[in-house]
Amino acid sequence: MADSTPQNWRASDEFLAEALVGRDSALEAALAAQDAAGLPAIEVAPVGGKLLSLLVRIGGARRVLEIGTLGGYSTIWMARAIGDGGRVVTIEAEPGNAAVARANVDAAGVGDRIDIRIGRGEDVLPRLVGEEPFDLVFIDADKESNTLYLDWAARLGRPGTVIVLDNIGRDGEIVNERSTDPKVIGTRAGLRMLGEDPRFDATALQTVGVKGWDGFALAVVA
């Protein structure tokens, strides 16, 4: 039996990506452009991108909200899955990141399906009120604001809207109720909200892989 080490987690993740995802020149180019621009390598792993794509397809989502664009890697995955006529609205606080993402999604051939809104989530989300509800919401932004983003995901969704909350593992620190790390505190608050707020029916999974010890929560708006 292989030892449970970060090196073996990475090797297993890379095997799964090779077996189930394969090579994709547009996605690889997006990552290369992101790296060249100095953006942090905190995008979802390839197997995570494929999961988002499958969730969009399984749910038949036509309108997707993403909170946290970075370089557009996950955005491309979801925009491909919604197909012609679908729309991804993605929010990015940093204009520089948004510029990289715009170039990446256009180069990947899905730019016409993607609306990049620049600004902090707390400022941009209220402006979406009155638009058609979203079928799927992917939250991958500052963890300190998880409860705010979850509240807006419910308000901008509908019964049956799927919500994916990323990076809930925090290297196992989510069990540390005395943590002073704002990311851990925000993650714990988001998970508590998913469990206690009657608007959500949720579960969560820990993961290990190229992103270390992590995980995601999956919820449906009641």
mmCIF file of C-alpha atoms in Angstrom:
data_model
loop_
_atom_site.group_PDB
_atom_site.id
_atom_site.type_symbol
_atom_site.label_atom_id
_atom_site.label_comp_id
_atom_site.label_asym_id
_atom_site.label_seq_id
_atom_site.Cartn_x
_atom_site.Cartn_y
_atom_site.Cartn_z
ATOM 1 C CA MET A 1 0.000 0.000 0.000
ATOM 2 C CA ALA A 2 1.298 3.435 -0.918
ATOM 3 C CA ASP A 3 1.963 5.851 1.920
ATOM 4 C CA SER A 4 -0.458 8.735 2.319
ATOM 5 C CA THR A 5 1.941 11.570 1.490
ATOM 6 C CA PRO A 6 1.568 14.816 -0.482
ATOM 7 C CA GLN A 7 3.824 13.342 -3.162
ATOM 8 C CA ASN A 8 1.582 10.297 -3.587
ATOM 9 C CA TRP A 9 -1.560 12.452 -3.456
ATOM 10 C CA ARG A 10 -0.154 14.466 -6.366
ATOM 11 C CA ALA A 11 0.885 11.375 -8.313
ATOM 12 C CA SER A 12 -2.571 9.832 -7.907
ATOM 13 C CA ASP A 13 -4.277 13.075 -8.954
ATOM 14 C CA GLU A 14 -2.058 13.314 -12.015
ATOM 15 C CA PHE A 15 -2.924 9.717 -12.938
ATOM 16 C CA LEU A 16 -6.639 10.442 -12.606
ATOM 17 C CA ALA A 17 -6.302 13.569 -14.725
ATOM 18 C CA GLU A 18 -4.425 11.661 -17.411
ATOM 19 C CA ALA A 19 -6.950 8.804 -17.411
ATOM 20 C CA LEU A 20 -10.172 10.818 -17.162
ATOM 21 C CA VAL A 21 -9.446 14.348 -18.363
ATOM 22 C CA GLY A 22 -6.616 14.114 -20.885
ATOM 23 C CA ARG A 23 -4.663 16.902 -22.513
ATOM 24 C CA ASP A 24 -6.377 20.101 -23.623
ATOM 25 C CA SER A 25 -4.345 22.730 -25.443
ATOM 26 C CA ALA A 26 -6.744 25.611 -24.691
ATOM 27 C CA LEU A 27 -6.828 24.911 -20.968
ATOM 28 C CA GLU A 28 -3.065 24.425 -20.846
ATOM 29 C CA ALA A 29 -2.610 27.731 -22.677
ATOM 30 C CA ALA A 30 -4.865 29.438 -20.135
ATOM 31 C CA LEU A 31 -2.743 28.144 -17.274
ATOM 32 C CA ALA A 32 0.451 29.192 -19.039
ATOM 33 C CA ALA A 33 -0.915 32.713 -19.583
ATOM 34 C CA GLN A 34 -2.017 32.892 -15.966
ATOM 35 C CA ASP A 35 1.438 31.859 -14.793
ATOM 36 C CA ALA A 36 3.156 34.318 -17.139
ATOM 37 C CA ALA A 37 1.026 37.126 -15.714
ATOM 38 C CA GLY A 38 2.137 36.256 -12.184
ATOM 39 C CA LEU A 39 -1.254 35.070 -10.961
ATOM 40 C CA PRO A 40 -1.173 32.537 -8.111
ATOM 41 C CA ALA A 41 -1.622 28.874 -9.025
ATOM 42 C CA ILE A 42 -4.796 28.465 -6.988
ATOM 43 C CA GLU A 43 -7.170 27.441 -9.773
ATOM 44 C CA VAL A 44 -9.068 24.169 -9.493
ATOM 45 C CA ALA A 45 -7.218 21.002 -10.433
ATOM 46 C CA PRO A 46 -8.036 19.406 -13.806
ATOM 47 C CA VAL A 47 -10.200 16.756 -12.129
ATOM 48 C CA GLY A 48 -12.006 19.575 -10.305
ATOM 49 C CA GLY A 49 -12.615 21.418 -13.549
ATOM 50 C CA LYS A 50 -14.041 18.247 -15.049
ATOM 51 C CA LEU A 51 -16.302 17.836 -12.008
ATOM 52 C CA LEU A 52 -17.685 21.359 -12.486
ATOM 53 C CA SER A 53 -18.294 20.586 -16.148
ATOM 54 C CA LEU A 54 -20.175 17.399 -15.284
ATOM 55 C CA LEU A 55 -22.274 19.136 -12.622
ATOM 56 C CA VAL A 56 -23.313 21.776 -15.165
ATOM 57 C CA ARG A 57 -24.254 19.052 -17.647
ATOM 58 C CA ILE A 58 -26.000 16.809 -15.105
ATOM 59 C CA GLY A 59 -28.131 19.696 -13.883
ATOM 60 C CA GLY A 60 -28.793 21.048 -17.359
ATOM 61 C CA ALA A 61 -27.589 24.453 -16.171
ATOM 62 C CA ARG A 62 -28.011 27.323 -18.617
ATOM 63 C CA ARG A 63 -27.053 30.183 -16.282
ATOM 64 C CA VAL A 64 -23.982 29.833 -14.082
ATOM 65 C CA LEU A 65 -22.604 32.265 -11.513
ATOM 66 C CA GLU A 66 -18.938 32.071 -10.576
ATOM 67 C CA ILE A 67 -17.548 34.098 -7.686
ATOM 68 C CA GLY A 68 -13.781 34.335 -8.157
ATOM 69 C CA THR A 69 -12.571 34.227 -11.774
ATOM 70 C CA LEU A 70 -8.775 34.345 -11.378
ATOM 71 C CA GLY A 71 -7.421 33.508 -14.868
ATOM 72 C CA GLY A 72 -10.598 31.929 -16.202
ATOM 73 C CA TYR A 73 -9.590 28.257 -16.017
ATOM 74 C CA SER A 74 -12.718 27.012 -14.230
ATOM 75 C CA THR A 75 -14.750 29.551 -16.207
ATOM 76 C CA ILE A 76 -13.746 27.846 -19.451
ATOM 77 C CA TRP A 77 -14.721 24.437 -18.102
ATOM 78 C CA MET A 78 -18.213 25.621 -17.172
ATOM 79 C CA ALA A 79 -18.742 27.743 -20.294
ATOM 80 C CA ARG A 80 -18.025 24.736 -22.483
ATOM 81 C CA ALA A 81 -20.562 22.676 -20.541
ATOM 82 C CA ILE A 82 -23.477 25.122 -20.813
ATOM 83 C CA GLY A 83 -23.341 25.042 -24.605
ATOM 84 C CA ASP A 84 -24.684 27.571 -27.077
ATOM 85 C CA GLY A 85 -27.176 29.980 -25.554
ATOM 86 C CA GLY A 86 -25.896 29.447 -22.020
ATOM 87 C CA ARG A 87 -24.279 32.154 -19.931
ATOM 88 C CA VAL A 88 -21.589 32.270 -17.265
ATOM 89 C CA VAL A 89 -21.484 35.413 -15.148
ATOM 90 C CA THR A 90 -18.164 35.504 -13.316
ATOM 91 C CA ILE A 91 -17.067 38.045 -10.710
ATOM 92 C CA GLU A 92 -13.435 39.076 -10.246
ATOM 93 C CA ALA A 93 -12.239 41.699 -7.793
ATOM 94 C CA GLU A 94 -8.857 42.341 -9.446
ATOM 95 C CA PRO A 95 -8.922 44.120 -12.849
ATOM 96 C CA GLY A 96 -5.573 42.581 -13.813
ATOM 97 C CA ASN A 97 -6.880 39.084 -13.209
ATOM 98 C CA ALA A 98 -10.027 39.894 -15.165
ATOM 99 C CA ALA A 99 -7.945 41.032 -18.144
ATOM 100 C CA VAL A 100 -6.017 37.756 -18.150
ATOM 101 C CA ALA A 101 -9.277 35.824 -17.856
ATOM 102 C CA ARG A 102 -10.871 37.727 -20.733
ATOM 103 C CA ALA A 103 -7.944 36.933 -23.017
ATOM 104 C CA ASN A 104 -8.025 33.283 -21.941
ATOM 105 C CA VAL A 105 -11.745 32.697 -22.432
ATOM 106 C CA ASP A 106 -11.656 34.435 -25.824
ATOM 107 C CA ALA A 107 -8.677 32.335 -26.913
ATOM 108 C CA ALA A 108 -10.546 29.200 -25.804
ATOM 109 C CA GLY A 109 -13.456 30.114 -28.074
ATOM 110 C CA VAL A 110 -16.076 30.571 -25.347
ATOM 111 C CA GLY A 111 -15.812 34.302 -24.735
ATOM 112 C CA ASP A 112 -19.265 34.969 -26.162
ATOM 113 C CA ARG A 113 -20.792 32.877 -23.350
ATOM 114 C CA ILE A 114 -18.988 34.667 -20.531
ATOM 115 C CA ASP A 115 -19.775 37.950 -18.801
ATOM 116 C CA ILE A 116 -16.920 39.092 -16.551
ATOM 117 C CA ARG A 117 -18.038 41.552 -13.879
ATOM 118 C CA ILE A 118 -15.172 43.432 -12.206
ATOM 119 C CA GLY A 119 -15.479 44.382 -8.546
ATOM 120 C CA ARG A 120 -15.796 42.939 -5.085
ATOM 121 C CA GLY A 121 -18.522 40.357 -4.698
ATOM 122 C CA GLU A 122 -20.302 42.352 -2.013
ATOM 123 C CA ASP A 123 -20.641 45.222 -4.494
ATOM 124 C CA VAL A 124 -21.379 43.279 -7.689
ATOM 125 C CA LEU A 125 -23.806 40.642 -6.397
ATOM 126 C CA PRO A 126 -26.606 43.092 -5.495
ATOM 127 C CA ARG A 127 -26.523 44.353 -9.091
ATOM 128 C CA LEU A 128 -27.606 40.903 -10.300
ATOM 129 C CA VAL A 129 -30.973 41.170 -8.574
ATOM 130 C CA GLY A 130 -33.730 41.125 -11.170
ATOM 131 C CA GLU A 131 -31.857 38.965 -13.647
ATOM 132 C CA GLU A 132 -32.929 35.398 -14.354
ATOM 133 C CA PRO A 133 -32.036 33.018 -11.511
ATOM 134 C CA PHE A 134 -28.845 31.016 -11.719
ATOM 135 C CA ASP A 135 -28.905 27.247 -12.059
ATOM 136 C CA LEU A 136 -25.445 26.668 -10.593
ATOM 137 C CA VAL A 137 -23.198 28.832 -8.414
ATOM 138 C CA PHE A 138 -19.474 28.149 -7.958
ATOM 139 C CA ILE A 139 -17.893 29.984 -5.020
ATOM 140 C CA ASP A 140 -14.098 30.162 -5.113
ATOM 141 C CA ALA A 141 -13.145 33.568 -3.741
ATOM 142 C CA ASP A 142 -12.000 34.992 -0.391
ATOM 143 C CA LYS A 143 -13.001 32.530 2.297
ATOM 144 C CA GLU A 144 -13.677 35.284 4.812
ATOM 145 C CA SER A 145 -16.806 36.191 2.800
ATOM 146 C CA ASN A 146 -18.200 32.671 2.402
ATOM 147 C CA THR A 147 -21.395 33.374 4.343
ATOM 148 C CA LEU A 148 -22.061 36.513 2.299
ATOM 149 C CA TYR A 149 -21.564 34.599 -0.945
ATOM 150 C CA LEU A 150 -23.767 31.725 0.183
ATOM 151 C CA ASP A 151 -26.533 34.132 1.133
ATOM 152 C CA TRP A 152 -26.406 35.718 -2.311
ATOM 153 C CA ALA A 153 -26.221 32.306 -4.001
ATOM 154 C CA ALA A 154 -29.547 31.407 -2.393
ATOM 155 C CA ARG A 155 -31.093 34.784 -3.188
ATOM 156 C CA LEU A 156 -29.970 34.739 -6.826
ATOM 157 C CA GLY A 157 -30.826 31.091 -7.340
ATOM 158 C CA ARG A 158 -34.054 29.100 -7.252
ATOM 159 C CA PRO A 159 -35.211 25.853 -5.669
ATOM 160 C CA GLY A 160 -32.873 23.241 -7.115
ATOM 161 C CA THR A 161 -29.953 25.575 -7.781
ATOM 162 C CA VAL A 162 -26.657 23.744 -7.233
ATOM 163 C CA ILE A 163 -23.969 25.458 -5.144
ATOM 164 C CA VAL A 164 -20.323 24.395 -5.043
ATOM 165 C CA LEU A 165 -18.208 25.925 -2.264
ATOM 166 C CA ASP A 166 -14.521 25.273 -2.873
ATOM 167 C CA ASN A 167 -11.518 24.889 -0.555
ATOM 168 C CA ILE A 168 -13.292 23.728 2.581
ATOM 169 C CA GLY A 169 -10.504 21.403 3.806
ATOM 170 C CA ARG A 170 -7.951 24.016 4.920
ATOM 171 C CA ASP A 171 -5.358 21.270 5.627
ATOM 172 C CA GLY A 172 -7.656 19.869 8.298
ATOM 173 C CA GLU A 173 -7.794 23.124 10.252
ATOM 174 C CA ILE A 174 -11.594 23.266 9.924
ATOM 175 C CA VAL A 175 -11.778 21.194 13.131
ATOM 176 C CA ASN A 176 -9.832 23.850 15.049
ATOM 177 C CA GLU A 177 -12.466 26.013 16.691
ATOM 178 C CA ARG A 178 -9.740 28.189 18.213
ATOM 179 C CA SER A 179 -8.082 29.024 14.905
ATOM 180 C CA THR A 180 -7.294 32.695 14.341
ATOM 181 C CA ASP A 181 -6.792 32.225 10.596
ATOM 182 C CA PRO A 182 -9.493 34.315 8.841
ATOM 183 C CA LYS A 183 -9.725 31.744 6.039
ATOM 184 C CA VAL A 184 -10.384 28.939 8.497
ATOM 185 C CA ILE A 185 -12.880 31.055 10.438
ATOM 186 C CA GLY A 186 -14.697 31.963 7.201
ATOM 187 C CA THR A 187 -14.717 28.365 6.027
ATOM 188 C CA ARG A 188 -16.111 27.085 9.317
ATOM 189 C CA ALA A 189 -18.797 29.778 9.235
ATOM 190 C CA GLY A 190 -19.777 28.829 5.687
ATOM 191 C CA LEU A 191 -20.049 25.153 6.574
ATOM 192 C CA ARG A 192 -22.118 25.937 9.657
ATOM 193 C CA MET A 193 -24.404 28.070 7.517
ATOM 194 C CA LEU A 194 -24.887 25.253 5.003
ATOM 195 C CA GLY A 195 -25.833 22.922 7.822
ATOM 196 C CA GLU A 196 -28.123 25.268 9.744
ATOM 197 C CA ASP A 197 -29.750 27.573 7.197
ATOM 198 C CA PRO A 198 -33.012 25.980 5.964
ATOM 199 C CA ARG A 199 -32.406 27.359 2.475
ATOM 200 C CA PHE A 200 -29.691 24.730 1.889
ATOM 201 C CA ASP A 201 -29.377 20.959 1.792
ATOM 202 C CA ALA A 202 -25.658 20.206 1.710
ATOM 203 C CA THR A 203 -22.788 17.815 2.195
ATOM 204 C CA ALA A 204 -19.017 18.124 1.893
ATOM 205 C CA LEU A 205 -16.091 15.951 0.867
ATOM 206 C CA GLN A 206 -12.445 16.117 1.839
ATOM 207 C CA THR A 207 -9.980 15.658 -0.999
ATOM 208 C CA VAL A 208 -6.247 15.133 -1.401
ATOM 209 C CA GLY A 209 -4.298 15.722 -4.597
ATOM 210 C CA VAL A 210 -2.329 18.364 -6.434
ATOM 211 C CA LYS A 211 -3.990 21.002 -4.245
ATOM 212 C CA GLY A 212 -2.959 19.250 -1.041
ATOM 213 C CA TRP A 213 -5.466 18.412 1.700
ATOM 214 C CA ASP A 214 -8.601 20.222 0.657
ATOM 215 C CA GLY A 215 -12.240 19.602 -0.222
ATOM 216 C CA PHE A 216 -15.516 21.119 -1.372
ATOM 217 C CA ALA A 217 -19.095 21.449 -0.205
ATOM 218 C CA LEU A 218 -22.004 20.651 -2.488
ATOM 219 C CA ALA A 219 -25.458 22.098 -1.790
ATOM 220 C CA VAL A 220 -28.888 22.443 -3.345
ATOM 221 C CA VAL A 221 -31.163 25.400 -2.682
ATOM 222 C CA ALA A 222 -34.294 24.083 -0.974
#
